[in-house]
Amino acid sequence: MGTSVQVTPLCGVYNENPLSYLVSIDGFNFLLDCGWTDHFDPSLLDPLSRVAASVDAVLLSHSDTLHLGALPYAMKQLGLSAPVFSTIPVHRLGLLTLYDHYFSRKQVSEFDLFTLDDVDSAFQNVTALAYSQNHHMSGKGEGIVISPHEAGRLLGGTIWKITKDGEDVIYAVDFNHRKERHLNGTVLESFVRPAVLITDAYNALNSQPARRQRDQEFIDTILRTLKGDGSVLLPVDTAGRILELILILEQCWGQLHLTYPIYFLTNVSSSTIDYVKSFLEWMSDSIAKSFENSRDNSFLLKHVKLLISKAELENVPDGPKVVLSSMASLEAGFSHDIFIEWAADVKNLVLFTERGQFGTLARMLQSDPPPKAVKVTLSKRVPLVGEELAAYEEEQERIKKEEALKATLIKEEESKAAVGADIPVGDPMAVDGNSSHVESDAAFPSGNAYRDILIDGFVSPSTSVAPMFPFYENSSEWDDFGEVINPDDYVIKEEDMEHASMAVDGDLDGKFDEGAASLILDMKPSKVVSSELTVQVKSSLSYMDFEGRSDGRSVKSILGHVAPLKLVLVHGSAEATEHLKQYCLKHVCPYVYAPQIDETIDVTSDLCAYKVQLSEKLMSNVRFKKLGDYEIAWVDAEVGKTENDMLSLLPLSTPAPPHKSVLVGDIKMPDFKQFLESKGIQVEFAGVGAMRCGEHVTLRKVGDASQKGGGATIQQIVIEGPLSEEYYMIRNYLYSQFYSL
Amino acid sequence: MASTVQPTSSLKRRDSMPTRESDQLTITPLGAGSEVGRSCVYMTFKGKTVLFDCGIHPAYSGMAALPYFDEIDPSKIDVLLITHFHLDHAASLPYFLEKTTFKGRVFMTHATKAIYKLLLTDYVKVSKVSVEDMLFDEQDILRSMDKIEVIDFHQTLEVNGIRFWCYTAGHVLGAAMFMVDIAGVRVLYTGDFSREEDRHLRAAELPQFSPDICIIESTYGVQLQQSRSVREKRFTDVIHSTVAQGGRVLIPAFALGRAQELLLILDEYWANHPELHNIPIYYASPLAKRCMAVYQTYINSMNERIRNQFATSNPFMFKHISPLKSIDNFDDVGPSVVMASPGGLQSGLSRQLFDKWCGDKKNSCLIPGYVVEGTLAKTIINEPKEVQLMNGLTAPLNMQVHYISFSAHADYAQTSTFLKELMPPNIILVHGEANEMGRLKQKLISLFADRNTKIMSPKNCQSVEMHFNSEKMAKTIGKLAEKTPEVGEAVSGLLVKKGFSYQIMASEDLHVFSQLSTANVMQRISIPYTGAFGVIKHRLKQIYESVESSTDDESGVPTLRVHDKVTVKQESEKHVSLHWSADPISDMVSDSVVALVLNASREMPKVVVESEPVKDEVEDEKKAEKIINAILVSLFGDVKLGENGKLVITVDGNVAHLDKQSGDVESENAGLKERVRMAFQRIQTAVKPIPLSAS
């Protein structure tokens, strides 16, 4: 029997909720994606919380919240502890996406679902893979091989192929078959006849205009607003589709020599672009080629300026501008604030490039007709003053005292060891030990304050226990003139300062929003002040599909081509799911499933299979015929056993019984028509699937293979005509299209 | 598994033999066999051919620098894999792609491809050879860029049934070790590799799977390298003391790869020694400057250390090192440190400076890497009294010569641990000077004495042949596999081969498990016939054993079904029609039916003689015997009737006895026995009537 495969959706079926599915392969549990919405509603994760502990490996497919948002929370609160696999860009950009979400949320609420530390530790478990890298699972999953493949849509976007015993389970959601500026299209079509394909129905009812036309419209709309002295707000994601938009704008601004400023504003915009610059090998051929030939990195941006705080945006000169800002949902983040400011001006334009998540402000604004006014909550983090501050400080004082007491105890022990411990930590690459000492020390005093935001790869010094300045027992000696001074102490301190400030700059990925972020990070007493207000939406609103997902028609044709033996549909509105299910039942394969949440379906293939050895004797008599990638032959053999009890096939001892001959080949009527014409026979199409050849002979094709996804039935071709030479001639030509076995 | 080293023999000749898939794996170095330079290793197995690397020999020029491409047929190569961008591994690629019949696919890593172009363009500009000696020009390089495909580390690709992927090799940016898997036999080609992490590169990985054959570099033979920190200290000490005494330091180095590592060391040393800040360091390579963008982009293939540094500032933006365009821009006053290419001191800036400085004993020449036999750098390592200058004069060699290697090749310790952990049953040494290689071979032989490890060091064009009896396994799937058969049962079905995997399936399942589809061709032919339908039935019955008559369900016309294959229908008074599904036997039956119908309509009035055809079985038997005898004679020549009815067949003195009844053959010679048995079986199949009922 084949490999046992069960699929249990945990979230995101029959609706557009985030994606999260449990796939169990011979008892080894894969969690495919671990998504969350921009609302961060913990109730969505209930099904996940029930199974989190039994997950053996997590596979991430894209770097947006819908695919990996819940990872830190699940790791921290739900008991998920399995190793995580993703491509390098998904790892890096996913991390940045969650940072951005954290900062945006923290700005406006007492966000406590996860901290930056949780994000860091969740992503520390990630094993980064390259496309088409075969990773062999070990232990419980012995024999399972996973490999990521290009999915298109987002940088590093992945289709996962899980293989056991030659049977493929493919998880392909949110793929894009179209080649774009920064990405190649998906390679999904190169997989043929997998045992199970899990895919989404998100775009089953969607159709898209041609790319060129859409791009042109996009640019036109933006320019119209700019020329009318208005500004354009594009609410975008942190590190996903934004890259494509940036390239479109860069290219257009370069071609038309436009001078309107473009700003890319997220909490992590500069590090996003820095990382992206080093991911060229994951991008499209044209980007790779331009770099190879002229060392021209497409993400060395000439027109787009990177901002990481709202204050920076406020400092730029007034006038029409384009702002790309994060949180596509407009629920929080800079885009939310900018929207509130700009919505009242008729000249402005809010241009959505993706469908808003369900129940968000963006979704509301995308409805038709758009609302005239929306209620929003304007929240702000402000420092505490007056009585509140006093109360807070009192509380903090008390906590501090307790902590200090604890810390001194620990410190005392550690400070003894500290002197010795510092040097081995030093950089092993250093030419002289001197500099290493400085470096490892340097990050220490200032690093503490920023512990929460240390980027991945930075190891916090072993001596840092709590966010406080290092405390050393004052064991100074006194002489007649007072405390004995060692001048060296002061020299080193100066050097320390220099290095420290450098280290901090780097660790921070540049500077965060000085005002508000420092409130978050420095733990200065602050609170969130919210006020409800109604915003008159006077600015124009527009939606253009830059989601980069294949449209309904392409999805269908791709599914038809891949022709899985069993198909599981997830993610997509109930309507779309049902539509695609009916389509696939008719045209792709007879086994189409669309399970509900928590419903476990068994997609174990009912394939029977056994292995045999092909003996030399048998093989020496087999004559293969070559057909494309395949070589094919008819064998008649007798079953025998080898020494180690394997079944083996030996040549028959008696003459082989005759068998019904098999015609192998795929005939396309238009191609055959051309072929016959080249042989000088008059051919014309006559009615559906029929072709009149010569005078009297008719050729009809009854079962059409291409329509039924690789052929649910065998092709039936009917040739009829009166007894004539022509008949036999055409029959011979027809035979020549096939291999007879 | 047996392996032999054959004396030089042209591979072309062997290739012309019928290319039956054999179990023989052949590896032939076309370059870098017992030498260093022009790496190029040819491998063929089961009709698939792979070429590793495509370099030139730095000590020669023109055609002489190429690997021995004449030995092979370039058009037969499926895949060409380039490990890294150094000239001795990649520089004959434009020639090979543009000037030979090669039509396979070429792969290298992203970083290698980016630097390859810069490096070779520079090489073409710098090498001052006559037009005839030019192997290729810039246009060839540009064209080759379009043909080169990229592969990422660990990415598994499959071309024509050859699966391959690559591991980090250390050595230089983008350097890879290739693992090739053909029909389950794995070959690892290390290229140049280093197992030691340095300032910017990762150490070579240890592959997850042990290969069956490991083709490994042996540049350093049995030498042991000092630890990196010691070498770095020696390096900086020599430089420091030389410049402190007012001398000049010349570091002849190849423009890319290791030079970046040395610059990182120098820049850091200068940063830590403020007293040296007034002493200039020059780096004479515009090429390196151009490659900086590449180094900045592919940080993902470098180590953690350098990636962390990127966070603060770009470590490749040197603070104490300034570029130097040419010797004319060089203001030679006082102490200085100059790093210049080429590394072998053959010509160019490094040689110009050497000529200028070699007379002064205050000066130093620091050779930082492996130097190829036949270059001046190799000569001066032995510190001769005099050297020949470029202008032909001889001059005393007074400057100090230091040889401190940073060339990131594995030394003996690294090589032996690498091999011990990998445990390949076959090791082939390439890329090493003959004596060093010999010593390494001896040492490895004693190291692996307790195992059956074969170690070979073929010379250029010497083939190493190995046999791999790979068992062919097939998976029976679908309807055919519903029940696992017992021993002795027959299995018949389609054997489908893709790449090197086999599947057996029923013909109905073909479209399910492969992209191939099967077809049924239904044939319908109408024949004018005005006679009675009964006549046809009668005639058919005379010829065929099974003729069933019935009426058509739809039209109600009478039909006849011959052997369940061909249906004859009386469409109207004037027509009969024949229906059948195409199949060689059915076609034959239908032809005979057509002939019969035509005959019947022509001989209409004739009265048919009612006579049951007497089947003379004895007569038939005799006829068959005659035919069998005749065919056997034509096949084997000497066929006699022996005792108890057996046929005695004599071929070249070998005798076989054939029992005509059972088909058993007895013979001393197994080959003859098999052939006679086979022939007899086929003759019997041909002579006996076709069993029509089978389907």
CSV table of C-alpha atoms in Angstrom, one decimal, chain A residues 227-475:
chain,number,residue,atom,x,y,z
A,227,LYS,CA,-0.4,66.2,-11.3
A,228,GLY,CA,-3.6,67.3,-9.6
A,229,ASP,CA,-1.4,68.3,-6.7
A,230,GLY,CA,-2.6,65.4,-4.6
A,231,SER,CA,-0.6,62.7,-2.8
A,232,VAL,CA,-0.9,59.0,-3.2
A,233,LEU,CA,-1.0,56.6,-0.3
A,234,LEU,CA,-0.3,52.9,-1.1
A,235,PRO,CA,-1.0,50.7,1.9
A,236,VAL,CA,1.3,47.8,1.4
A,237,ASP,CA,2.8,44.8,3.2
A,238,THR,CA,6.2,45.1,4.9
A,239,ALA,CA,8.5,43.0,2.7
A,240,GLY,CA,6.4,41.1,0.1
A,241,ARG,CA,4.6,42.6,-2.8
A,242,ILE,CA,6.1,46.0,-2.0
A,243,LEU,CA,9.2,44.9,-3.8
A,244,GLU,CA,7.4,44.5,-7.1
A,245,LEU,CA,5.7,47.9,-6.6
A,246,ILE,CA,9.0,49.6,-5.9
A,247,LEU,CA,10.5,48.2,-9.1
A,248,ILE,CA,7.5,49.4,-11.1
A,249,LEU,CA,7.7,52.9,-9.7
A,250,GLU,CA,11.5,53.0,-10.0
A,251,GLN,CA,11.4,52.0,-13.6
A,252,CYS,CA,8.6,54.5,-14.4
A,253,TRP,CA,10.2,57.4,-12.6
A,254,GLY,CA,13.5,56.6,-14.4
A,255,GLN,CA,11.9,56.4,-17.8
A,256,LEU,CA,9.8,59.5,-17.4
A,257,HIS,CA,12.3,61.5,-15.4
A,258,LEU,CA,9.7,62.3,-12.7
A,259,THR,CA,10.7,64.3,-9.7
A,260,TYR,CA,7.8,63.6,-7.4
A,261,PRO,CA,9.3,62.1,-4.3
A,262,ILE,CA,8.4,58.4,-3.4
A,263,TYR,CA,8.8,57.3,0.2
A,264,PHE,CA,8.8,53.8,1.5
A,265,LEU,CA,7.8,54.0,5.1
A,266,THR,CA,7.8,51.1,7.5
A,267,ASN,CA,9.6,50.5,10.8
A,268,VAL,CA,12.1,48.3,9.0
A,269,SER,CA,12.3,49.7,5.5
A,270,SER,CA,16.0,50.2,5.4
A,271,SER,CA,16.9,46.7,6.6
A,272,THR,CA,14.3,45.3,4.3
A,273,ILE,CA,16.0,46.8,1.3
A,274,ASP,CA,19.4,45.9,2.6
A,275,TYR,CA,18.4,42.2,2.9
A,276,VAL,CA,16.7,42.2,-0.4
A,277,LYS,CA,19.8,43.5,-2.1
A,278,SER,CA,21.6,40.4,-1.1
A,279,PHE,CA,18.9,38.0,-2.3
A,280,LEU,CA,19.5,38.4,-6.0
A,281,GLU,CA,19.9,34.7,-6.6
A,282,TRP,CA,16.3,34.3,-5.6
A,283,MET,CA,15.0,36.8,-8.1
A,284,SER,CA,14.1,36.7,-11.7
A,285,ASP,CA,16.5,35.9,-14.5
A,286,SER,CA,16.4,39.4,-15.8
A,287,ILE,CA,17.5,40.9,-12.5
A,288,ALA,CA,20.2,38.2,-12.2
A,289,LYS,CA,21.4,38.9,-15.7
A,290,SER,CA,21.5,42.6,-15.3
A,291,PHE,CA,23.7,42.1,-12.2
A,292,GLU,CA,26.0,39.6,-13.9
A,293,ASN,CA,26.5,41.8,-16.9
A,294,SER,CA,26.7,45.2,-15.4
A,295,ARG,CA,26.8,44.6,-11.7
A,296,ASP,CA,23.7,46.7,-11.5
A,297,ASN,CA,21.7,45.7,-8.5
A,298,SER,CA,18.0,46.6,-9.2
A,299,PHE,CA,17.4,47.3,-5.5
A,300,LEU,CA,19.9,50.1,-5.4
A,301,LEU,CA,17.0,52.5,-5.4
A,302,LYS,CA,17.4,55.8,-7.1
A,303,HIS,CA,14.0,57.3,-6.7
A,304,VAL,CA,12.4,55.6,-3.7
A,305,LYS,CA,13.6,57.0,-0.3
A,306,LEU,CA,13.5,54.9,2.7
A,307,LEU,CA,11.9,56.2,5.9
A,308,ILE,CA,11.5,54.5,9.2
A,309,SER,CA,9.5,56.9,11.2
A,310,LYS,CA,6.5,59.1,10.7
A,311,ALA,CA,8.5,62.1,12.0
A,312,GLU,CA,10.8,61.8,9.0
A,313,LEU,CA,7.8,61.9,6.7
A,314,GLU,CA,6.6,65.0,8.4
A,315,ASN,CA,9.9,66.7,7.8
A,316,VAL,CA,9.8,66.3,4.1
A,317,PRO,CA,8.7,69.3,2.1
A,318,ASP,CA,5.0,69.6,1.3
A,319,GLY,CA,3.7,68.9,-2.1
A,320,PRO,CA,2.5,65.9,-4.0
A,321,LYS,CA,4.2,62.7,-3.1
A,322,VAL,CA,3.8,58.9,-3.2
A,323,VAL,CA,4.0,57.1,0.1
A,324,LEU,CA,4.2,53.3,0.3
A,325,SER,CA,3.5,52.5,3.9
A,326,SER,CA,3.0,49.3,5.8
A,327,MET,CA,-0.1,47.6,7.1
A,328,ALA,CA,-2.1,47.0,4.0
A,329,SER,CA,-5.1,46.4,6.2
A,330,LEU,CA,-5.0,50.1,7.4
A,331,GLU,CA,-5.7,48.6,10.9
A,332,ALA,CA,-2.6,50.0,12.4
A,333,GLY,CA,0.8,51.2,11.4
A,334,PHE,CA,1.9,54.2,9.5
A,335,SER,CA,-0.6,53.7,6.8
A,336,HIS,CA,-3.4,54.0,9.3
A,337,ASP,CA,-2.2,57.3,10.6
A,338,ILE,CA,-1.5,58.7,7.2
A,339,PHE,CA,-4.9,57.6,6.0
A,340,ILE,CA,-6.6,59.6,8.7
A,341,GLU,CA,-4.7,62.7,7.8
A,342,TRP,CA,-5.1,62.4,4.1
A,343,ALA,CA,-8.6,61.1,3.7
A,344,ALA,CA,-10.2,64.4,4.1
A,345,ASP,CA,-8.5,65.9,1.1
A,346,VAL,CA,-10.3,65.4,-2.3
A,347,LYS,CA,-7.0,65.6,-4.2
A,348,ASN,CA,-5.5,62.7,-2.5
A,349,LEU,CA,-5.7,59.1,-3.6
A,350,VAL,CA,-5.6,55.9,-1.5
A,351,LEU,CA,-4.6,53.1,-3.9
A,352,PHE,CA,-5.0,49.6,-2.6
A,353,THR,CA,-2.9,46.9,-4.3
A,354,GLU,CA,-4.3,43.9,-2.5
A,355,ARG,CA,-7.6,42.9,-1.2
A,356,GLY,CA,-8.0,43.9,2.5
A,357,GLN,CA,-8.3,41.1,5.0
A,358,PHE,CA,-11.8,40.4,6.1
A,359,GLY,CA,-13.2,42.8,8.6
A,360,THR,CA,-10.4,45.4,8.3
A,361,LEU,CA,-10.6,49.1,7.4
A,362,ALA,CA,-9.1,48.4,4.1
A,363,ARG,CA,-11.8,45.9,3.2
A,364,MET,CA,-14.4,48.3,4.2
A,365,LEU,CA,-13.0,51.0,2.0
A,366,GLN,CA,-12.8,48.6,-0.9
A,367,SER,CA,-16.5,47.9,-0.9
A,368,ASP,CA,-18.6,49.2,-3.6
A,369,PRO,CA,-19.8,52.0,-3.2
A,370,PRO,CA,-17.1,53.0,-0.7
A,371,PRO,CA,-18.3,54.4,2.6
A,372,LYS,CA,-18.6,58.2,2.9
A,373,ALA,CA,-17.2,58.3,6.3
A,374,VAL,CA,-15.5,55.7,8.5
A,375,LYS,CA,-15.1,55.5,12.2
A,376,VAL,CA,-11.5,55.1,13.3
A,377,THR,CA,-9.6,54.9,16.5
A,378,LEU,CA,-6.7,57.2,16.7
A,379,SER,CA,-4.3,55.9,19.3
A,380,LYS,CA,-1.1,57.4,20.4
A,381,ARG,CA,1.6,56.4,22.9
A,382,VAL,CA,2.3,59.4,25.2
A,383,PRO,CA,4.7,59.7,28.1
A,384,LEU,CA,3.1,59.7,31.5
A,385,VAL,CA,2.9,63.0,33.4
A,386,GLY,CA,1.8,64.3,36.7
A,387,GLU,CA,0.1,61.9,39.1
A,388,GLU,CA,0.1,59.0,36.7
A,389,LEU,CA,3.8,59.3,36.4
A,390,ALA,CA,4.3,59.5,40.1
A,391,ALA,CA,2.2,56.4,40.7
A,392,TYR,CA,4.0,54.6,38.0
A,393,GLU,CA,7.4,55.5,39.3
A,394,GLU,CA,6.5,54.4,42.7
A,395,GLU,CA,5.5,51.0,41.4
A,396,GLN,CA,8.6,50.8,39.3
A,397,GLU,CA,10.7,51.7,42.2
A,398,ARG,CA,9.4,48.9,44.2
A,399,ILE,CA,10.0,46.4,41.4
A,400,LYS,CA,13.4,47.8,40.8
A,401,LYS,CA,14.4,47.3,44.3
A,402,GLU,CA,13.4,43.7,44.3
A,403,GLU,CA,15.2,43.1,41.1
A,404,ALA,CA,18.3,45.0,42.2
A,405,LEU,CA,18.5,42.9,45.2
A,406,LYS,CA,18.3,39.7,43.2
A,407,ALA,CA,20.7,41.0,40.6
A,408,THR,CA,23.4,42.0,43.1
A,409,LEU,CA,23.4,38.5,44.4
A,410,ILE,CA,23.8,37.1,40.9
A,411,LYS,CA,26.2,39.8,39.9
A,412,GLU,CA,28.5,39.1,42.8
A,413,GLU,CA,29.0,35.6,41.7
A,414,GLU,CA,29.4,36.5,38.1
A,415,SER,CA,31.7,39.3,38.5
A,416,LYS,CA,34.2,36.9,39.9
A,417,ALA,CA,34.0,34.8,36.8
A,418,ALA,CA,33.6,37.8,34.5
A,419,VAL,CA,37.2,38.8,34.1
A,420,GLY,CA,38.2,35.3,32.9
A,421,ALA,CA,35.1,34.7,30.9
A,422,ASP,CA,35.4,37.8,28.8
A,423,ILE,CA,38.4,36.8,26.8
A,424,PRO,CA,37.3,33.5,25.4
A,425,VAL,CA,34.2,35.2,24.1
A,426,GLY,CA,36.4,37.4,22.0
A,427,ASP,CA,36.5,37.3,18.3
A,428,PRO,CA,38.7,34.3,17.2
A,429,MET,CA,39.6,36.1,14.0
A,430,ALA,CA,41.3,39.0,15.6
A,431,VAL,CA,44.9,39.6,14.9
A,432,ASP,CA,45.6,40.8,18.4
A,433,GLY,CA,43.5,39.9,21.3
A,434,ASN,CA,43.3,43.5,22.3
A,435,SER,CA,40.6,44.5,19.9
A,436,SER,CA,38.4,41.5,20.6
A,437,HIS,CA,38.2,42.4,24.2
A,438,VAL,CA,36.9,45.8,23.4
A,439,GLU,CA,34.4,44.5,20.9
A,440,SER,CA,32.7,42.0,23.1
A,441,ASP,CA,32.6,44.4,26.0
A,442,ALA,CA,31.3,47.2,23.9
A,443,ALA,CA,27.9,45.8,23.1
A,444,PHE,CA,27.4,45.2,26.7
A,445,PRO,CA,26.5,48.4,28.5
A,446,SER,CA,24.4,49.9,25.7
A,447,GLY,CA,23.2,46.6,24.3
A,448,ASN,CA,21.0,46.0,27.3
A,449,ALA,CA,18.7,48.8,26.6
A,450,TYR,CA,18.0,47.4,23.1
A,451,ARG,CA,17.9,43.8,24.0
A,452,ASP,CA,14.5,43.5,22.6
A,453,ILE,CA,15.4,44.5,19.1
A,454,LEU,CA,18.8,42.9,18.6
A,455,ILE,CA,18.7,41.5,15.2
A,456,ASP,CA,19.0,37.8,14.5
A,457,GLY,CA,22.5,36.5,14.6
A,458,PHE,CA,23.5,38.8,17.4
A,459,VAL,CA,24.4,36.8,20.5
A,460,SER,CA,23.7,38.8,23.6
A,461,PRO,CA,26.7,38.8,25.9
A,462,SER,CA,26.7,36.0,28.3
A,463,THR,CA,27.1,38.3,31.2
A,464,SER,CA,23.9,40.3,30.6
A,465,VAL,CA,21.4,39.2,33.1
A,466,ALA,CA,18.9,41.9,33.3
A,467,PRO,CA,18.4,45.2,31.4
A,468,MET,CA,20.6,47.3,33.7
A,469,PHE,CA,23.9,48.9,33.6
A,470,PRO,CA,26.7,46.6,34.8
A,471,PHE,CA,27.1,46.9,38.4
A,472,TYR,CA,30.5,46.3,40.0
A,473,GLU,CA,31.1,46.3,43.7
A,474,ASN,CA,33.2,49.4,44.6
A,475,SER,CA,36.3,47.9,46.0
